[in-house]
Amino acid sequence: MYTGVFNGIDRMILDYKFRYLQQEDPNDKIVLVSIDEKSLSYFNRNGMYWPWPREFYQIVTDYFRDSGAELVIYDILFDTPDFDRRNISGRMSDQRFLQSLDKTNNAILAFKSTANEDSAVDLSMNNEPLIEDFDIENDPPYTQPHILTSKPLDKFSEAATALGNTVMSPDEDGLIRSVHLFDSLAHKGYVPTLAMSAYLELQPDSVSLAWTNDGLRIGEQEIPLQDNGDYLINWYKKGGVQNGTFPYYSFQAIVKSAIQQLRNPDTEVEVPVPHSAFQDKIVILGASAAGLGDIKSTPMSSFEAFPGMEIQATLLNNLISENHVTELPLWMSIFILLLITGAIPYTIAYLRPAKGAITMVAILAVIIAAGLSLFAFNRIWFSTGFYLIIGTITYSGSAAHKYFAEEKQKKEIRSAFGQYVQPEFVEQLIAQPDLLQLGGQKKRLTVLFSDIAGFTTISEQKEPEELVSFLNEYLGAMTDIIFEHSGTVDKYIGDAVMAFWGAPIGQANHAELACRSTLKMMKKVNELAPQDTNIHSRFGIATGDMIVGNIGSYNRFNYTVLGDKVNLAARLEAANKKFGSSTMIAEQTYEDVKDQFYCRQLDLLVVKGKTKPVRVYELMADKSDPEAKQTEKIISIYQKGLEYYLSKNWDEAIEQFNQVLSLKPEDGPSQTYIERCHEFKKDPPPKDWDGVFHLKTK
């Protein structure tokens, strides 16, 4: 899918395609039970006000079970205990609903999460054992974790067949067009959206899941995803009660039917909604009353309001019927792009203006007709707006395409790289513009990640203007130091800095430059830190082969580095927190700089997402620094303590680490190992313990 300036046009065109090139429901499998205005009014007249007692849900759950429903999905959050009402005990009401869930054994309940924007949020609250997570092969197209904001009561979660996430994020214009089928819940694994949870319940227990280049594979089905990992919902026709895609039944009508049958169990009684309405069906129960706040805006909202449960129903129907919106194959997209960018300039160059204009209009008309036909009959979508705009721009701008091209290229290079590398590097890039071609090359580099520990605290203490001023001063100082040591600033992420050495201009001593830069940055942070704060920086450094170059799309890319070592450096920066250290470097970096710097081994570490351990070290001081002489003694004592620790001589190890603390009272790694030794004395490790420490978090 295309982004940026084309999004608005593409979305508008796609919305119109859904509205006027509608499809029928291919399954007739899903029915909706609605908590609607009629239900609220009915129970209000009988003295029952919202929220209703849980025994109401017990009544309809039993009715669905007796009807032979295949699945019952609750798009409602049962996250708080019921409360006492006149003549109704909240505890007993909960208990009745719980008993129905146990008997039904086919109910799916909803929970809710939200994307975690703040890396400092404590995620321990989200390690929810009752929420099943799924192990999906390969790397996902998105990585942002979610935090749990609401979940069913534990007893309901245990009784439910499965749980599903109700989170749905609208686009910038407020319309819901796509969803994540899975989200990462606080780094504990992937949890499905409500519809996906239902779909998985319909699959064999042994079904496999894997992220692929094209999307998500579940068993034999390949589910297409957009580039950002979202699933584009395939809408059928207008929603709602009257002539909508799915049959709707009012909640109060189900309650009436159930009560009538309970009163007359031995006779055939005509009820508002018979059992046959739900036999072998998937039932989704949710709210459609406007006052309950579950009305969503979708591309079909101009016809009829869409409750959240109908979006889940549409998504589930897509999955069951394998009725997906797909994109053109890559070769077809390339062909269309070549047709536009090749044929239109040709018509301008070699045909008269009138014939050239007719040819251009004809080409664009064919593209529009093809887009409509493919979508109407096969639900194949391609970015018509993108091609229309590209065609127009190509036609109007091709005559002056090379005007001031070289000067413009130089300006773009200065603009793109002037903030990130030294001026002499910029001039070299201007002399070698081929370095700016989209793509990358494999090189041995050193990459650094840094972050301010305690930044959340200072954020809370300072006014926004003061915070921005401090952040600008801090980032400016860090950038100056990186430039001073011939580094390249990759990006800023809030208070974090990513930089690398060895590209775009090669440097044989890139690891040494990175370490010298880091030591100076550490000192500078101490100078900049406001008084009465415990602010300091943490650094992670890794050296090795990585991909460096302009990574992105043809209309937007960044000069950056990618690869395993980049991810490792990021993990090491965060891992400092576990050890109380400031700078953690990988083994390859250590081998390159051990003659110039004092370093000590921290651990044999398995970082999050990996299985092989890596030996990591703390960068402590420059050997040429006369003030760092005592560091050698500290490292010698510490190393003995580490050897005792690895040989399981806990008391001897503690003694050595305490000696380090007598020389360096705030030494975090020594304190860490003392704590581990005490823990192992109480609970010894297994006989085959190899000293490897597994880092559970990123």
XYZ file of C-alpha atoms in Angstrom:
698
model
C 0.000 0.000 0.000
C 1.117 3.553 -0.586
C 1.342 6.214 2.087
C 1.909 9.918 2.420
C 0.145 12.394 0.141
C -1.651 9.583 -1.727
C -3.383 8.149 1.336
C -6.329 10.541 1.340
C -7.175 9.992 -2.327
C -6.630 6.231 -2.135
C -8.855 5.936 0.932
C -11.599 8.004 -0.649
C -11.539 5.903 -3.841
C -11.466 2.658 -1.845
C -14.399 3.783 0.317
C -16.479 4.506 -2.778
C -15.588 1.104 -4.235
C -16.860 -0.626 -1.103
C -20.059 1.423 -1.077
C -21.028 0.987 -4.710
C -19.402 -2.317 -5.664
C -20.975 -4.330 -2.851
C -20.840 -8.079 -2.238
C -23.323 -10.409 -0.580
C -22.543 -12.343 2.590
C -20.949 -15.571 1.272
C -21.609 -17.672 4.397
C -24.948 -16.970 6.111
C -23.122 -18.259 9.183
C -23.076 -15.310 11.597
C -25.956 -13.734 13.515
C -25.839 -10.666 15.747
C -27.628 -10.156 19.051
C -27.906 -6.478 19.813
C -28.194 -4.568 23.077
C -30.230 -1.916 21.306
C -32.434 1.011 22.268
C -35.466 -1.268 22.262
C -33.806 -3.560 24.834
C -32.786 -0.670 27.082
C -36.317 0.768 26.973
C -37.927 -2.610 27.645
C -35.885 -3.299 30.772
C -36.145 0.315 31.955
C -39.928 -0.043 31.954
C -39.513 -3.134 34.117
C -37.261 -1.374 36.617
C -33.954 -2.753 35.345
C -31.452 -0.110 34.333
C -28.120 -0.367 32.601
C -25.784 -2.031 33.415
C -27.976 -5.118 33.662
C -27.503 -7.989 36.125
C -25.226 -10.755 34.875
C -28.037 -13.256 35.147
C -29.499 -11.630 32.000
C -26.445 -12.951 30.157
C -26.907 -16.298 31.875
C -30.403 -16.486 30.405
C -29.338 -15.776 26.819
C -26.217 -17.963 27.123
C -28.378 -20.941 28.136
C -30.733 -20.170 25.260
C -27.877 -20.147 22.749
C -26.615 -23.462 24.158
C -30.039 -25.062 23.907
C -30.304 -23.724 20.347
C -27.120 -25.495 19.270
C -25.044 -22.396 18.521
C -21.532 -23.278 17.347
C -19.828 -20.302 19.006
C -20.995 -17.434 21.203
C -18.837 -14.303 21.093
C -19.339 -11.546 23.657
C -18.193 -8.131 22.439
C -18.720 -6.885 26.000
C -16.180 -6.340 28.776
C -17.032 -8.355 31.911
C -14.177 -6.742 33.805
C -15.820 -5.827 37.117
C -17.937 -7.820 39.561
C -21.684 -7.343 39.393
C -23.247 -5.264 42.152
C -26.231 -5.843 44.401
C -29.643 -4.604 43.319
C -33.053 -4.800 44.918
C -33.793 -8.511 45.412
C -30.738 -9.440 43.258
C -27.348 -10.381 44.689
C -24.441 -9.279 42.507
C -22.374 -12.248 43.654
C -25.127 -14.727 42.835
C -25.741 -13.003 39.502
C -22.069 -13.461 38.598
C -22.220 -17.071 39.761
C -25.198 -17.881 37.516
C -23.469 -16.400 34.487
C -20.299 -18.324 35.370
C -22.233 -21.595 35.543
C -23.697 -20.934 32.108
C -20.253 -20.254 30.665
C -18.996 -23.540 32.141
C -21.895 -25.500 30.663
C -21.792 -23.807 27.283
C -18.064 -24.416 26.729
C -18.083 -22.413 23.484
C -18.059 -18.797 24.674
C -15.428 -16.252 23.691
C -15.038 -13.193 25.914
C -13.479 -9.830 25.150
C -10.520 -8.021 26.636
C -8.988 -4.712 25.628
C -5.458 -3.413 25.206
C -3.842 -0.230 23.988
C -0.554 0.476 22.245
C 2.270 1.249 24.682
C 3.849 4.567 23.681
C 6.122 4.956 26.721
C 9.029 2.538 26.926
C 9.309 3.275 30.665
C 5.852 1.898 31.518
C 5.990 -1.016 33.948
C 4.702 -3.925 31.905
C 4.649 -6.505 34.689
C 0.930 -5.972 35.176
C 0.353 -7.440 31.737
C 1.792 -10.881 32.337
C -1.696 -12.298 32.380
C -1.637 -16.110 32.543
C -5.341 -16.329 31.673
C -4.873 -14.624 28.322
C -3.571 -17.196 25.855
C -0.767 -16.011 23.631
C 0.252 -17.630 20.359
C 3.686 -18.552 19.133
C 3.841 -17.361 15.533
C 6.777 -18.291 13.321
C 9.080 -15.644 11.823
C 9.296 -11.942 12.581
C 6.085 -9.878 12.621
C 5.532 -6.833 10.384
C 5.029 -4.690 13.506
C 6.639 -4.730 16.946
C 4.933 -2.152 19.140
C 3.768 -3.883 22.339
C 0.370 -3.332 23.922
C -0.564 -2.995 27.554
C -3.699 -4.562 28.954
C -6.384 -2.045 29.922
C -9.314 -4.320 30.658
C -9.886 -8.052 30.927
C -12.690 -10.329 32.142
C -12.777 -11.371 35.756
C -10.466 -14.343 36.299
C -13.314 -16.735 36.929
C -14.980 -15.735 33.660
C -11.665 -16.003 31.786
C -11.149 -19.529 33.097
C -14.655 -20.578 32.067
C -14.438 -19.066 28.584
C -13.260 -21.134 25.633
C -11.042 -18.278 24.469
C -10.465 -14.532 24.804
C -10.123 -11.902 22.086
C -8.912 -8.325 21.875
C -11.440 -5.635 20.940
C -8.910 -2.888 20.159
C -9.483 -1.209 16.782
C -7.526 1.858 15.715
C -9.078 4.247 13.191
C -7.146 5.969 10.423
C -6.327 9.657 10.660
C -9.768 10.590 9.327
C -11.524 8.595 12.072
C -12.683 5.650 9.922
C -11.865 2.052 10.750
C -10.638 0.337 7.609
C -8.140 -2.183 8.917
C -7.158 -4.037 12.076
C -4.269 -5.971 13.567
C -5.146 -9.661 13.645
C -2.666 -10.108 16.515
C -1.007 -7.719 18.930
C 2.031 -8.205 21.148
C 0.861 -8.034 24.755
C 3.697 -6.539 26.798
C 6.329 -8.714 25.127
C 4.655 -11.916 26.344
C 3.501 -13.147 22.945
C 0.810 -12.481 20.392
C -2.859 -12.249 21.340
C -5.640 -12.339 18.728
C -8.336 -9.843 18.027
C -11.836 -11.015 18.929
C -12.721 -12.200 15.417
C -9.356 -13.939 14.971
C -9.807 -15.708 18.306
C -13.146 -17.048 17.066
C -11.635 -18.096 13.756
C -8.868 -20.028 15.529
C -11.473 -21.834 17.633
C -12.954 -23.153 14.379
C -9.559 -24.550 13.329
C -7.879 -27.788 14.436
C -5.852 -27.503 17.633
C -2.673 -28.327 15.725
C -3.028 -25.534 13.178
C 0.247 -23.672 12.544
C 0.701 -19.905 12.383
C 3.486 -18.016 10.637
C 4.230 -14.482 9.471
C 5.169 -14.575 5.785
C 6.298 -12.075 3.186
C 2.695 -11.812 2.000
C 0.924 -11.735 5.341
C -0.158 -14.319 7.908
C -0.430 -18.035 7.181
C -2.869 -20.060 9.281
C -2.745 -23.698 8.305
C -3.151 -23.696 4.531
C -4.774 -20.255 4.325
C -2.636 -17.241 3.425
C -4.177 -14.072 4.866
C -2.899 -10.959 3.067
C -1.690 -8.029 5.169
C -0.748 -4.486 4.285
C 2.855 -3.346 4.526
C 2.279 -2.037 8.065
C 0.870 -5.398 9.190
C -2.805 -4.343 9.155
C -5.526 -6.539 7.686
C -7.733 -4.541 5.294
C -11.362 -5.390 6.075
C -13.521 -6.475 3.120
C -16.923 -4.846 3.674
C -19.968 -6.534 2.159
C -22.836 -4.070 2.143
C -24.503 -1.670 4.519
C -24.783 -2.644 8.151
C -27.649 -2.385 10.586
C -30.916 -4.139 11.274
C -32.815 -3.434 8.040
C -31.487 -5.363 5.020
C -27.946 -5.349 6.359
C -25.260 -7.957 5.846
C -26.055 -9.982 8.972
C -29.320 -10.940 10.710
C -29.931 -8.857 13.862
C -31.899 -9.965 16.928
C -32.762 -7.712 19.828
C -31.413 -8.798 23.214
C -34.775 -8.318 24.897
C -36.418 -10.617 22.323
C -33.985 -13.413 23.245
C -34.718 -12.910 26.956
C -38.466 -13.021 26.273
C -38.070 -16.199 24.224
C -35.972 -17.877 26.891
C -38.390 -16.970 29.712
C -41.422 -18.175 27.732
C -39.783 -21.542 27.119
C -38.723 -21.834 30.761
C -42.325 -21.258 31.832
C -43.664 -23.801 29.333
C -40.910 -26.431 29.009
C -43.205 -29.265 27.939
C -45.266 -27.524 25.289
C -44.429 -25.964 21.978
C -44.645 -22.225 22.465
C -44.293 -19.672 19.706
C -41.513 -17.353 20.797
C -40.153 -14.114 19.261
C -36.852 -15.767 18.310
C -36.931 -19.588 17.968
C -34.009 -21.892 18.640
C -33.613 -22.500 14.925
C -32.318 -18.928 14.475
C -29.079 -19.896 16.248
C -28.634 -23.557 15.360
C -25.074 -24.162 14.056
C -24.546 -20.396 13.931
C -21.823 -18.143 15.261
C -23.512 -15.668 17.587
C -21.933 -12.299 18.330
C -23.477 -10.345 21.190
C -22.696 -6.651 21.553
C -24.087 -3.147 21.924
C -25.683 -1.092 19.163
C -27.484 1.500 21.287
C -25.916 4.891 20.669
C -25.661 5.684 24.371
C -23.422 2.681 25.051
C -20.551 4.110 23.006
C -19.760 1.205 20.697
C -20.772 2.813 17.397
C -17.829 3.004 15.008
C -17.172 4.942 11.831
C -16.370 2.813 8.783
C -16.362 3.314 4.999
C -19.993 2.060 5.070
C -21.163 4.452 7.812
C -22.786 6.822 5.304
C -25.399 4.100 4.731
C -25.859 2.854 8.302
C -24.099 3.105 11.664
C -21.760 0.219 12.420
C -21.592 -1.223 15.955
C -18.244 -2.651 16.961
C -19.661 -6.187 16.926
C -20.611 -5.876 13.246
C -17.016 -4.969 12.397
C -15.920 -8.115 14.234
C -18.573 -10.078 12.351
C -17.359 -8.730 9.009
C -13.769 -9.575 9.847
C -14.689 -13.088 10.989
C -16.711 -13.596 7.810
C -13.679 -12.545 5.742
C -11.549 -15.146 7.487
C -14.074 -17.978 7.332
C -14.799 -17.492 3.634
C -11.203 -16.562 2.672
C -12.836 -13.510 1.160
C -9.926 -11.073 1.366
C -8.971 -7.804 -0.287
C -5.702 -8.512 -2.100
C -3.220 -6.386 -3.977
C -1.835 -6.633 -7.466
C 1.210 -8.832 -7.879
C 4.467 -6.931 -7.842
C 5.080 -7.431 -11.545
C 1.697 -5.902 -12.396
C 2.332 -2.856 -10.202
C 5.714 -2.420 -11.830
C 4.162 -2.744 -15.281
C 1.585 -0.045 -14.580
C 4.224 2.246 -13.129
C 6.452 1.691 -16.155
C 3.506 2.321 -18.468
C 2.852 5.673 -16.822
C 6.418 6.832 -16.353
C 7.498 5.570 -19.778
C 4.561 6.065 -22.111
C 3.452 9.500 -20.916
C 6.884 11.168 -21.244
C 7.202 9.476 -24.649
C 3.916 10.995 -25.816
C 5.073 14.441 -24.708
C 8.433 14.055 -26.435
C 7.327 12.528 -29.731
C 3.650 13.369 -30.290
C 1.824 16.585 -30.876
C 0.290 18.123 -27.728
C -3.290 17.140 -28.623
C -2.409 13.508 -29.364
C -0.195 13.406 -26.291
C -3.039 14.588 -24.062
C -5.450 12.049 -25.607
C -2.924 9.258 -25.084
C -2.395 10.234 -21.463
C -6.140 10.372 -20.776
C -6.574 6.979 -22.457
C -3.842 5.409 -20.319
C -5.364 6.774 -17.113
C -8.870 5.703 -18.199
C -7.640 2.130 -18.741
C -6.082 2.143 -15.275
C -9.323 3.368 -13.671
C -11.448 0.808 -15.562
C -9.067 -1.995 -14.639
C -9.142 -0.917 -10.990
C -12.947 -0.953 -10.882
C -13.261 -4.320 -12.638
C -10.637 -6.086 -10.554
C -12.209 -4.827 -7.337
C -15.807 -5.590 -8.313
C -15.178 -9.190 -9.358
C -12.079 -10.300 -7.447
C -11.631 -7.771 -4.621
C -8.180 -6.874 -5.967
C -7.192 -3.368 -4.986
C -4.371 -1.233 -6.213
C -3.529 2.375 -5.535
C -5.520 4.111 -8.259
C -5.000 7.507 -6.636
C -1.265 6.986 -6.641
C -1.205 6.200 -10.357
C -3.524 9.080 -11.242
C -1.372 11.558 -9.378
C 1.838 10.094 -10.757
C 0.414 10.271 -14.280
C -0.602 13.891 -13.856
C 2.702 14.881 -12.320
C 4.639 12.988 -14.982
C 2.725 14.663 -17.779
C 2.935 18.190 -16.359
C 6.519 17.984 -15.151
C 8.408 15.815 -17.640
C 9.253 18.718 -19.978
C 11.303 20.365 -17.205
C 12.519 17.134 -15.588
C 16.233 17.840 -15.839
C 16.010 21.538 -15.066
C 18.569 22.345 -12.391
C 18.776 18.575 -11.627
C 22.375 18.494 -10.524
C 22.084 21.556 -8.300
C 18.920 20.200 -6.783
C 20.653 16.893 -6.071
C 23.440 18.665 -4.187
C 20.903 20.607 -2.142
C 19.055 17.404 -1.246
C 22.275 15.719 -0.142
C 23.189 18.656 2.081
C 19.666 18.735 3.505
C 19.531 14.988 4.114
C 23.007 14.522 5.605
C 24.081 17.918 6.930
C 22.476 17.234 10.302
C 23.928 13.746 10.688
C 27.544 13.746 9.471
C 30.515 16.090 9.344
C 30.617 18.720 6.556
C 33.568 17.008 4.821
C 31.510 13.814 4.634
C 28.702 15.747 2.965
C 31.070 17.076 0.311
C 32.316 13.565 -0.369
C 28.733 12.350 -0.783
C 28.096 15.161 -3.258
C 31.138 13.998 -5.196
C 29.820 10.398 -5.067
C 26.024 10.699 -5.381
C 25.702 6.991 -6.175
C 25.938 6.458 -2.401
C 22.403 7.861 -2.191
C 20.828 5.173 -4.351
C 18.047 3.251 -2.637
C 19.411 0.076 -1.092
C 22.386 -0.908 1.018
C 25.573 -2.894 1.299
C 27.020 -5.255 3.872
C 29.835 -3.687 5.917
C 31.554 -4.214 9.236
C 30.534 -1.254 11.397
C 30.032 -0.241 15.007
C 26.620 0.950 16.156
C 25.643 2.731 19.370
C 22.333 3.231 21.162
C 22.003 5.622 24.096
C 19.125 6.583 26.331
C 18.634 8.765 29.400
C 17.889 6.742 32.522
C 15.428 8.666 34.652
C 14.082 10.753 31.802
C 10.502 10.022 32.836
C 11.243 11.565 36.237
C 12.626 14.773 34.784
C 9.715 14.879 32.330
C 7.303 14.936 35.251
C 9.258 17.613 37.101
C 9.724 20.115 34.295
C 7.351 22.277 32.324
C 7.113 21.407 28.589
C 9.200 24.427 27.576
C 11.957 23.544 30.065
C 11.863 19.913 28.993
C 12.241 20.775 25.312
C 15.078 23.166 26.129
C 16.894 20.507 28.159
C 16.334 17.878 25.477
C 17.636 20.170 22.736
C 20.725 21.004 24.802
C 21.326 17.331 25.564
C 20.857 16.099 21.983
C 22.952 18.953 20.652
C 25.815 18.095 22.997
C 25.631 14.381 22.153
C 25.596 15.148 18.429
C 28.633 17.420 18.732
C 30.583 14.665 20.497
C 29.601 12.091 17.876
C 30.676 14.462 15.087
C 33.907 15.172 16.939
C 34.656 11.448 16.770
C 33.650 11.138 13.075
C 30.375 9.337 13.742
C 27.080 9.385 11.876
C 23.877 10.214 13.757
C 21.212 7.817 12.530
C 18.165 9.129 14.368
C 16.736 10.605 17.543
C 13.896 8.768 19.267
C 12.699 11.056 22.044
C 15.676 11.222 24.399
C 17.411 8.285 22.692
C 20.234 8.613 20.154
C 21.323 6.052 17.565
C 24.672 6.506 15.828
C 27.174 4.414 13.909
C 30.798 4.509 12.763
C 32.435 3.204 9.586
C 29.955 4.620 7.053
C 29.292 6.427 4.793
C 33.073 6.981 4.885
C 35.113 3.932 5.871
C 37.021 3.967 9.201
C 39.354 1.165 10.245
C 39.104 2.127 13.967
C 35.323 2.570 14.092
C 34.955 0.574 17.339
C 37.587 2.709 19.094
C 35.925 5.935 17.881
C 32.557 4.759 19.178
C 33.996 3.942 22.610
C 35.890 7.236 22.912
C 32.731 9.076 21.942
C 30.746 7.144 24.554
C 33.102 7.932 27.434
C 32.979 11.615 26.576
C 29.185 11.520 26.281
C 28.945 9.962 29.747
C 30.923 12.835 31.253
C 28.856 15.392 29.375
C 25.592 13.926 30.650
C 26.844 14.311 34.234
C 27.548 17.975 33.528
C 24.121 18.567 31.979
C 22.094 16.638 34.564
C 19.924 18.960 36.682
C 20.747 19.126 40.365
C 18.932 16.795 42.769
C 18.299 14.255 40.001
C 19.722 10.805 39.420
C 19.890 11.214 35.660
C 22.538 9.334 33.723
C 22.801 7.752 30.308
C 22.957 4.104 29.295
C 24.811 2.950 26.199
C 24.837 -0.221 24.114
C 27.541 -0.840 21.504
C 27.957 -3.696 19.018
C 30.410 -4.298 16.189
C 29.976 -6.597 13.221
C 28.474 -7.026 9.783
C 25.329 -5.025 9.080
C 23.466 -3.546 6.144
C 24.071 0.176 5.653
C 22.474 2.397 3.056
C 19.328 4.231 2.083
C 16.504 2.052 3.339
C 12.861 2.832 2.599
C 10.659 3.464 -0.412
C 11.490 5.380 -3.539
C 9.689 8.460 -2.277
C 10.992 8.339 1.291
C 14.125 6.695 2.639
C 16.705 7.100 5.389
C 20.418 6.426 5.477
C 20.542 3.857 8.235
C 21.882 0.501 9.376
C 20.016 -2.769 9.750
C 20.920 -6.198 11.003
C 21.407 -8.504 13.956
C 24.158 -6.386 15.465
C 21.948 -3.296 15.384
C 19.257 -5.150 17.332
C 21.916 -6.471 19.721
C 23.209 -2.967 20.482
C 19.666 -1.824 21.263
C 19.153 -4.812 23.593
C 22.475 -4.147 25.351
C 21.551 -0.519 26.006
C 18.382 -1.653 27.766
C 20.181 -4.532 29.534
C 22.335 -2.049 31.472
C 19.382 -1.574 33.774
C 19.625 -5.215 34.904
C 23.293 -4.858 35.809
C 23.426 -1.288 37.096
C 26.011 -0.537 34.427
C 26.304 2.434 32.083
C 27.890 1.068 28.932
C 27.528 -2.501 27.694
C 29.545 -3.611 24.670
C 29.406 -6.837 22.673
C 32.308 -9.275 22.436
C 33.417 -8.223 18.940
C 33.638 -4.603 20.088
C 35.652 -5.685 23.127
C 38.132 -7.597 20.970
C 38.679 -4.478 18.876
C 39.220 -2.057 21.788
C 40.590 -4.104 24.716
C 44.092 -2.683 24.229
C 42.883 0.934 24.433
C 40.208 0.719 27.151
C 39.576 -0.846 30.534
C 36.696 -3.302 30.179
C 35.319 -6.054 32.359
C 33.123 -8.998 31.528
C 29.544 -8.536 32.690
C 27.930 -11.810 31.745
C 27.215 -14.497 29.185
C 23.862 -13.166 28.085
C 20.947 -14.428 25.996
C 19.014 -11.356 24.920
C 15.266 -11.297 24.287
C 14.356 -13.009 21.026
C 17.629 -14.989 20.738
C 18.793 -18.445 21.810
C 22.589 -18.190 21.513
C 24.434 -16.467 24.390
C 26.739 -13.512 23.746
C 29.583 -12.431 25.996
C 29.106 -8.821 27.049
C 31.463 -6.354 28.723
C 31.289 -3.009 30.459
C 33.337 -0.169 28.969
C 34.863 1.531 32.029
C 37.695 3.931 31.148
C 40.407 4.944 28.701
C 43.731 3.298 29.591
C 45.534 6.541 28.756
C 43.496 8.445 31.363
C 45.720 9.010 34.468
C 42.581 9.234 36.649
C 41.578 5.678 35.741
C 44.488 3.776 37.322
C 42.368 2.312 40.105
C 40.051 0.830 37.480
C 42.597 -1.919 36.732
C 42.597 -2.982 40.390
C 38.787 -2.974 40.512
C 38.624 -5.152 37.394
C 41.137 -7.646 38.835
C 39.151 -8.104 42.058
C 35.852 -8.205 40.170
C 37.189 -10.857 37.772
C 38.113 -13.132 40.687
C 34.617 -12.707 42.033
C 33.163 -13.639 38.651
C 35.334 -16.772 38.492
C 34.144 -17.822 41.949
C 30.556 -17.158 40.875
C 30.852 -19.324 37.741
C 32.398 -22.147 39.811
C 29.479 -21.859 42.302
C 31.669 -20.687 45.207
C 29.080 -18.194 46.353
C 30.655 -17.006 49.611
C 34.065 -16.415 48.032
C 32.394 -14.560 45.178
C 30.454 -12.334 47.596
C 33.682 -11.504 49.432
C 35.378 -10.399 46.207
C 32.436 -8.303 45.059
C 32.280 -6.628 48.484
C 35.943 -5.689 48.049
C 34.981 -3.997 44.787
C 32.242 -2.090 46.594
C 34.764 -0.891 49.171
C 36.659 0.748 46.316
C 33.614 1.727 44.260
C 30.553 1.864 46.552
C 27.969 2.363 43.806
C 29.232 -0.447 41.556
C 26.063 -1.869 40.029
C 27.474 -5.126 38.537
C 29.014 -6.132 41.879
C 25.734 -5.457 43.664
C 23.932 -7.493 41.003
C 26.195 -10.514 41.441
C 25.978 -10.342 45.237
C 22.184 -10.538 44.926
C 22.483 -13.500 42.530
C 24.874 -15.301 44.868
C 22.469 -14.939 47.779
C 19.629 -16.230 45.596
C 21.669 -19.251 44.459
C 22.633 -20.017 48.048
C 18.944 -20.282 48.863
C 17.961 -21.978 45.597
C 21.035 -23.559 43.915
C 21.112 -23.763 40.114
C 20.895 -27.165 38.350
C 23.988 -29.323 37.950
C 24.278 -28.496 34.266
C 24.145 -24.721 34.934
C 26.460 -22.953 32.504
C 26.316 -19.451 33.963
C 24.235 -18.095 31.086
C 21.772 -15.347 32.046
C 18.559 -15.102 30.024
C 17.256 -11.581 29.581
C 13.461 -11.850 29.623
C 12.680 -8.308 28.477
C 13.808 -6.027 25.684
